[in-house]
Amino acid sequence: MILPNWPVQDKVGALSTTRSGGASTGSFSSFNLGYHVGDERNEVVANHQYLRTYLPAQAIWLEQIHGDRVFVVNEKKPVTQWPQADALYTNARLQPLAIMTADCLPILLASKCGGEVAAVHGGWRPLAAGILANTLVQFKCDPDDIFAWLGPAIGPKAFEVGSEVVAQFCNLDSAHCSDFVEQNTGKYLADIFAIATRQLAELGVTKVYTDKLCTVSDSHRFFSYRRDGQTGRMASVIWRN
C-alpha cells in the first residue's frame, strides 16, 4: 500500500494499492481489484476481501464512465449498486470512497478539518469535462482549506496523445498548452499531473501533494493499461476518521 504524505493524515484515512500482495495470476498478478478486466472472479473477490481488512467499512465503488458526474454519498441513503460516475464525495464518517485506475490519475481530496472527502478518477476525459470543478462544488469549506493528493499515474514521458487532446485542453485554458510537448511523430507527450495541478489551482486548491509515480515505467509496482493492454486495476481509497 502507498500512503499519502500530506498534512491531513491524522484526520482522514487514505491509501493507494499496488499490484502486489493479492490472489490473481497471469496478467493480473496479483492484487487486481477490477471485476471487468477478464480476471477470475473468485480471485478478484479475494483481493477485495483483503483490501477490506485495511478499511473501517465496505468501500463504495464506481462504474467509471470517463465523464463529469459526481456521486454524493449520503449516510442516510444506502448505496445498493455501483453508481455510474467518475468521482465520489461524502461528509459521512468512516465511509471509504474508492476509485480504480491503471494509468489514469487518482485524485484524493480532503478538507483541512477532515470533515469532507472525495475521490476522483482523473483520466484525461474527466479532467477535460470538468470533473474537478463538479467535485469541488460539493465541498462546503473554502477551496483554500482543501488538500489534494495525486496518486500513481502514467508519467509525462509515457503519456502520448494526439493533437485533438491538446486542442481540448488548450481551448479550455491556453495555459494548458505548456502541459504538452510535441514529438517528431506529430504526437504530444502529456503531463497529467501538471494538468490536474493547474486545474486545481484555478479552482482555488493550491495545497497539492504528489510523488508523481509513473505507472508505465514501474512494472514491478503498478498495473498499466497503456503498457500491457490486458491488465489489472489498482484502487485509491479515502475516508473520514
mmCIF file of C-alpha atoms in Angstrom:
data_model
loop_
_atom_site.group_PDB
_atom_site.id
_atom_site.type_symbol
_atom_site.label_atom_id
_atom_site.label_comp_id
_atom_site.label_asym_id
_atom_site.label_seq_id
_atom_site.Cartn_x
_atom_site.Cartn_y
_atom_site.Cartn_z
ATOM 1 C CA MET A 1 0.000 0.000 0.000
ATOM 2 C CA ILE A 2 1.059 3.567 -0.689
ATOM 3 C CA LEU A 3 0.011 6.048 1.974
ATOM 4 C CA PRO A 4 -0.298 9.733 1.073
ATOM 5 C CA ASN A 5 2.202 12.004 2.764
ATOM 6 C CA TRP A 6 0.058 15.067 3.394
ATOM 7 C CA PRO A 7 -0.886 17.214 6.410
ATOM 8 C CA VAL A 8 -4.340 15.635 6.942
ATOM 9 C CA GLN A 9 -3.258 12.040 7.549
ATOM 10 C CA ASP A 10 -4.291 12.300 11.219
ATOM 11 C CA LYS A 11 -7.824 13.351 10.218
ATOM 12 C CA VAL A 12 -8.540 11.118 7.209
ATOM 13 C CA GLY A 13 -7.580 7.622 6.173
ATOM 14 C CA ALA A 14 -6.232 7.165 2.657
ATOM 15 C CA LEU A 15 -4.294 4.619 0.642
ATOM 16 C CA SER A 16 -3.454 3.569 -2.883
ATOM 17 C CA THR A 17 -2.885 -0.083 -3.686
ATOM 18 C CA THR A 18 -0.071 -1.519 -5.790
ATOM 19 C CA ARG A 19 -0.221 -4.649 -7.940
ATOM 20 C CA SER A 20 1.442 -6.797 -5.236
ATOM 21 C CA GLY A 21 0.048 -8.937 -2.436
ATOM 22 C CA GLY A 22 -3.105 -10.409 -3.951
ATOM 23 C CA ALA A 23 -4.547 -13.682 -5.253
ATOM 24 C CA SER A 24 -4.693 -13.036 -9.010
ATOM 25 C CA THR A 25 -2.337 -14.669 -11.510
ATOM 26 C CA GLY A 26 -1.018 -14.121 -15.024
ATOM 27 C CA SER A 27 -1.573 -10.669 -16.498
ATOM 28 C CA PHE A 28 -3.495 -9.734 -13.343
ATOM 29 C CA SER A 29 -0.783 -10.703 -10.889
ATOM 30 C CA SER A 30 -1.524 -10.229 -8.191
ATOM 31 C CA PHE A 31 -3.663 -7.592 -6.444
ATOM 32 C CA ASN A 32 -6.185 -6.848 -9.191
ATOM 33 C CA LEU A 33 -9.372 -5.146 -7.973
ATOM 34 C CA GLY A 34 -11.176 -4.868 -11.322
ATOM 35 C CA TYR A 35 -14.044 -7.280 -11.979
ATOM 36 C CA HIS A 36 -14.408 -6.063 -15.569
ATOM 37 C CA VAL A 37 -10.969 -6.854 -16.984
ATOM 38 C CA GLY A 38 -11.210 -10.621 -17.556
ATOM 39 C CA ASP A 39 -9.712 -11.894 -14.302
ATOM 40 C CA GLU A 40 -11.152 -14.879 -12.406
ATOM 41 C CA ARG A 41 -13.991 -13.523 -10.290
ATOM 42 C CA ASN A 42 -13.174 -15.559 -7.189
ATOM 43 C CA GLU A 43 -9.642 -14.153 -7.195
ATOM 44 C CA VAL A 44 -10.924 -10.577 -7.513
ATOM 45 C CA VAL A 45 -13.345 -11.257 -4.657
ATOM 46 C CA ALA A 46 -10.428 -12.466 -2.526
ATOM 47 C CA ASN A 47 -8.495 -9.295 -3.344
ATOM 48 C CA HIS A 48 -11.454 -7.128 -2.345
ATOM 49 C CA GLN A 49 -11.780 -9.055 0.906
ATOM 50 C CA TYR A 50 -8.111 -8.451 1.641
ATOM 51 C CA LEU A 51 -8.427 -4.731 0.922
ATOM 52 C CA ARG A 52 -11.416 -4.618 3.284
ATOM 53 C CA THR A 53 -9.116 -5.524 6.199
ATOM 54 C CA TYR A 54 -7.433 -2.125 5.763
ATOM 55 C CA LEU A 55 -10.708 -0.162 5.763
ATOM 56 C CA PRO A 56 -13.150 0.859 8.517
ATOM 57 C CA ALA A 57 -16.157 -0.243 6.426
ATOM 58 C CA GLN A 58 -17.064 -1.570 2.998
ATOM 59 C CA ALA A 59 -15.937 0.894 0.345
ATOM 60 C CA ILE A 60 -18.275 2.451 -2.180
ATOM 61 C CA TRP A 61 -17.070 1.871 -5.746
ATOM 62 C CA LEU A 62 -17.957 3.379 -9.098
ATOM 63 C CA GLU A 63 -18.724 2.186 -12.586
ATOM 64 C CA GLN A 64 -16.395 4.763 -14.103
ATOM 65 C CA ILE A 65 -17.667 6.291 -17.343
ATOM 66 C CA HIS A 66 -14.971 8.891 -18.192
ATOM 67 C CA GLY A 67 -17.357 11.791 -17.736
ATOM 68 C CA ASP A 68 -18.090 14.668 -15.349
ATOM 69 C CA ARG A 69 -20.594 13.096 -12.944
ATOM 70 C CA VAL A 70 -20.042 13.174 -9.178
ATOM 71 C CA PHE A 71 -21.920 10.814 -6.874
ATOM 72 C CA VAL A 72 -22.629 12.227 -3.404
ATOM 73 C CA VAL A 73 -22.660 9.583 -0.686
ATOM 74 C CA ASN A 74 -25.269 10.303 1.983
ATOM 75 C CA GLU A 75 -25.157 8.166 5.127
ATOM 76 C CA LYS A 76 -28.967 8.278 5.265
ATOM 77 C CA LYS A 77 -29.293 6.774 1.758
ATOM 78 C CA PRO A 78 -27.605 3.360 1.355
ATOM 79 C CA VAL A 79 -25.793 2.650 -1.922
ATOM 80 C CA THR A 80 -27.037 -0.688 -3.271
ATOM 81 C CA GLN A 81 -25.138 -0.785 -6.592
ATOM 82 C CA TRP A 82 -22.078 0.825 -8.127
ATOM 83 C CA PRO A 83 -23.068 4.320 -9.346
ATOM 84 C CA GLN A 84 -22.107 5.454 -12.841
ATOM 85 C CA ALA A 85 -19.822 8.409 -12.193
ATOM 86 C CA ASP A 86 -16.162 9.437 -12.014
ATOM 87 C CA ALA A 87 -15.981 10.961 -8.540
ATOM 88 C CA LEU A 88 -17.340 10.318 -5.071
ATOM 89 C CA TYR A 89 -17.904 12.872 -2.281
ATOM 90 C CA THR A 90 -19.051 12.433 1.309
ATOM 91 C CA ASN A 91 -19.085 14.090 4.707
ATOM 92 C CA ALA A 92 -20.120 10.820 6.393
ATOM 93 C CA ARG A 93 -17.675 9.418 8.927
ATOM 94 C CA LEU A 94 -15.826 6.123 8.343
ATOM 95 C CA GLN A 95 -17.246 5.644 4.842
ATOM 96 C CA PRO A 96 -14.473 4.736 2.381
ATOM 97 C CA LEU A 97 -14.709 6.037 -1.193
ATOM 98 C CA ALA A 98 -12.807 4.095 -3.859
ATOM 99 C CA ILE A 99 -11.822 4.641 -7.468
ATOM 100 C CA MET A 100 -9.878 2.288 -9.761
ATOM 101 C CA THR A 101 -7.035 3.178 -12.114
ATOM 102 C CA ALA A 102 -4.362 1.601 -14.297
ATOM 103 C CA ASP A 103 -2.782 4.783 -15.770
ATOM 104 C CA CYS A 104 -5.461 7.436 -15.122
ATOM 105 C CA LEU A 105 -4.715 9.825 -12.270
ATOM 106 C CA PRO A 106 -6.304 9.078 -8.878
ATOM 107 C CA ILE A 107 -7.053 12.330 -7.036
ATOM 108 C CA LEU A 108 -7.955 12.292 -3.341
ATOM 109 C CA LEU A 109 -9.360 15.441 -1.714
ATOM 110 C CA ALA A 110 -9.856 16.288 1.950
ATOM 111 C CA SER A 111 -10.870 19.388 3.863
ATOM 112 C CA LYS A 112 -8.405 20.774 6.375
ATOM 113 C CA CYS A 113 -10.608 19.730 9.298
ATOM 114 C CA GLY A 114 -11.153 16.274 7.823
ATOM 115 C CA GLY A 115 -14.912 16.698 7.667
ATOM 116 C CA GLU A 116 -15.244 16.295 3.895
ATOM 117 C CA VAL A 117 -13.504 13.919 1.488
ATOM 118 C CA ALA A 118 -13.678 12.961 -2.185
ATOM 119 C CA ALA A 119 -12.082 10.510 -4.610
ATOM 120 C CA VAL A 120 -11.753 11.456 -8.276
ATOM 121 C CA HIS A 121 -10.972 9.348 -11.352
ATOM 122 C CA GLY A 122 -8.692 11.791 -13.137
ATOM 123 C CA GLY A 123 -8.452 10.419 -16.650
ATOM 124 C CA TRP A 124 -7.914 12.995 -19.379
ATOM 125 C CA ARG A 125 -11.551 12.820 -20.459
ATOM 126 C CA PRO A 126 -12.994 13.517 -16.983
ATOM 127 C CA LEU A 127 -10.459 16.307 -16.477
ATOM 128 C CA ALA A 128 -11.388 17.862 -19.812
ATOM 129 C CA ALA A 129 -15.082 17.501 -18.949
ATOM 130 C CA GLY A 130 -14.742 19.388 -15.640
ATOM 131 C CA ILE A 131 -14.810 16.583 -13.099
ATOM 132 C CA LEU A 132 -12.687 18.562 -10.615
ATOM 133 C CA ALA A 133 -14.953 21.611 -10.684
ATOM 134 C CA ASN A 134 -18.009 19.396 -10.256
ATOM 135 C CA THR A 135 -16.402 17.653 -7.284
ATOM 136 C CA LEU A 136 -15.130 20.755 -5.521
ATOM 137 C CA VAL A 137 -18.530 22.451 -5.707
ATOM 138 C CA GLN A 138 -19.778 19.754 -3.322
ATOM 139 C CA PHE A 139 -17.407 20.923 -0.572
ATOM 140 C CA LYS A 140 -18.824 23.338 1.993
ATOM 141 C CA CYS A 141 -15.395 24.607 3.049
ATOM 142 C CA ASP A 142 -13.318 27.220 1.249
ATOM 143 C CA PRO A 143 -11.130 25.824 -1.581
ATOM 144 C CA ASP A 144 -8.066 27.156 0.230
ATOM 145 C CA ASP A 145 -8.877 24.696 3.030
ATOM 146 C CA ILE A 146 -8.866 21.667 0.722
ATOM 147 C CA PHE A 147 -5.847 19.393 0.336
ATOM 148 C CA ALA A 148 -5.249 17.234 -2.745
ATOM 149 C CA TRP A 149 -3.132 14.129 -3.244
ATOM 150 C CA LEU A 150 -2.276 12.852 -6.714
ATOM 151 C CA GLY A 151 -1.541 9.128 -6.807
ATOM 152 C CA PRO A 152 0.334 6.923 -9.290
ATOM 153 C CA ALA A 153 -0.498 7.566 -12.952
ATOM 154 C CA ILE A 154 1.020 7.498 -16.412
ATOM 155 C CA GLY A 155 4.013 9.828 -16.346
ATOM 156 C CA PRO A 156 4.886 12.761 -18.617
ATOM 157 C CA LYS A 157 7.492 10.731 -20.530
ATOM 158 C CA ALA A 158 4.994 7.957 -21.345
ATOM 159 C CA PHE A 159 1.610 9.616 -21.961
ATOM 160 C CA GLU A 160 1.466 10.109 -25.734
ATOM 161 C CA VAL A 161 -1.692 11.772 -27.072
ATOM 162 C CA GLY A 162 -2.961 13.206 -30.332
ATOM 163 C CA SER A 163 -3.454 16.826 -31.286
ATOM 164 C CA GLU A 164 -7.205 16.536 -30.604
ATOM 165 C CA VAL A 165 -6.498 16.011 -26.891
ATOM 166 C CA VAL A 166 -4.157 19.000 -26.828
ATOM 167 C CA ALA A 167 -6.800 21.121 -28.529
ATOM 168 C CA GLN A 168 -9.453 20.224 -25.956
ATOM 169 C CA PHE A 169 -7.309 21.388 -23.056
ATOM 170 C CA CYS A 170 -5.869 24.449 -24.788
ATOM 171 C CA ASN A 171 -9.401 25.521 -25.688
ATOM 172 C CA LEU A 172 -10.311 25.249 -22.016
ATOM 173 C CA ASP A 173 -7.301 27.327 -20.952
ATOM 174 C CA SER A 174 -4.385 28.401 -23.110
ATOM 175 C CA ALA A 175 -2.086 27.833 -20.106
ATOM 176 C CA HIS A 176 -2.625 24.099 -20.626
ATOM 177 C CA CYS A 177 -0.594 24.293 -23.841
ATOM 178 C CA SER A 178 2.575 24.166 -21.720
ATOM 179 C CA ASP A 179 1.438 20.799 -20.301
ATOM 180 C CA PHE A 180 2.137 19.131 -23.674
ATOM 181 C CA VAL A 181 5.414 18.566 -25.517
ATOM 182 C CA GLU A 182 5.264 17.974 -29.285
ATOM 183 C CA GLN A 183 7.183 14.985 -30.661
ATOM 184 C CA ASN A 184 8.741 14.425 -34.081
ATOM 185 C CA THR A 185 5.929 11.985 -34.843
ATOM 186 C CA GLY A 186 3.280 14.702 -34.628
ATOM 187 C CA LYS A 187 2.056 13.269 -31.339
ATOM 188 C CA TYR A 188 2.423 15.012 -27.969
ATOM 189 C CA LEU A 189 3.582 13.939 -24.516
ATOM 190 C CA ALA A 190 1.052 14.999 -21.878
ATOM 191 C CA ASP A 191 1.748 15.725 -18.215
ATOM 192 C CA ILE A 192 -1.456 14.696 -16.479
ATOM 193 C CA PHE A 193 -0.021 15.675 -13.077
ATOM 194 C CA ALA A 194 0.524 19.223 -14.349
ATOM 195 C CA ILE A 195 -2.933 19.332 -15.950
ATOM 196 C CA ALA A 196 -4.662 18.345 -12.711
ATOM 197 C CA THR A 197 -2.486 20.645 -10.579
ATOM 198 C CA ARG A 198 -3.241 23.573 -12.877
ATOM 199 C CA GLN A 199 -6.985 22.913 -12.798
ATOM 200 C CA LEU A 200 -6.969 22.574 -9.012
ATOM 201 C CA ALA A 201 -5.109 25.879 -8.674
ATOM 202 C CA GLU A 202 -7.602 27.610 -10.967
ATOM 203 C CA LEU A 203 -10.341 26.334 -8.651
ATOM 204 C CA GLY A 204 -8.541 27.657 -5.555
ATOM 205 C CA VAL A 205 -6.910 24.418 -4.372
ATOM 206 C CA THR A 206 -3.174 25.055 -4.106
ATOM 207 C CA LYS A 207 -2.187 22.515 -1.437
ATOM 208 C CA VAL A 208 -1.331 19.630 -3.761
ATOM 209 C CA TYR A 209 0.873 16.692 -2.782
ATOM 210 C CA THR A 210 2.310 14.026 -5.085
ATOM 211 C CA ASP A 211 5.383 11.918 -5.736
ATOM 212 C CA LYS A 212 4.478 11.767 -9.457
ATOM 213 C CA LEU A 213 4.838 7.984 -9.517
ATOM 214 C CA CYS A 214 4.659 6.633 -13.077
ATOM 215 C CA THR A 215 2.574 3.506 -13.617
ATOM 216 C CA VAL A 216 4.079 2.755 -17.041
ATOM 217 C CA SER A 217 7.749 2.817 -16.055
ATOM 218 C CA ASP A 218 7.355 0.771 -12.844
ATOM 219 C CA SER A 219 6.004 -2.633 -13.904
ATOM 220 C CA HIS A 220 7.011 -4.172 -10.567
ATOM 221 C CA ARG A 221 4.647 -1.995 -8.536
ATOM 222 C CA PHE A 222 1.896 -0.869 -10.893
ATOM 223 C CA PHE A 223 -0.603 -2.103 -13.444
ATOM 224 C CA SER A 224 -0.564 -0.104 -16.674
ATOM 225 C CA TYR A 225 -3.136 -0.417 -19.439
ATOM 226 C CA ARG A 226 -1.002 1.671 -21.791
ATOM 227 C CA ARG A 227 1.973 -0.629 -21.242
ATOM 228 C CA ASP A 228 0.309 -4.059 -21.125
ATOM 229 C CA GLY A 229 -3.186 -3.859 -22.619
ATOM 230 C CA GLN A 230 -4.784 -6.674 -20.631
ATOM 231 C CA THR A 231 -4.011 -5.885 -17.026
ATOM 232 C CA GLY A 232 -5.474 -5.369 -13.561
ATOM 233 C CA ARG A 233 -6.707 -2.312 -11.728
ATOM 234 C CA MET A 234 -5.424 -0.577 -8.594
ATOM 235 C CA ALA A 235 -7.552 1.322 -6.114
ATOM 236 C CA SER A 236 -7.209 4.644 -4.307
ATOM 237 C CA VAL A 237 -9.395 4.985 -1.230
ATOM 238 C CA ILE A 238 -10.187 7.784 1.233
ATOM 239 C CA TRP A 239 -12.422 8.113 4.306
ATOM 240 C CA ARG A 240 -13.099 10.385 7.262
ATOM 241 C CA ASN A 241 -11.711 9.170 10.564
#
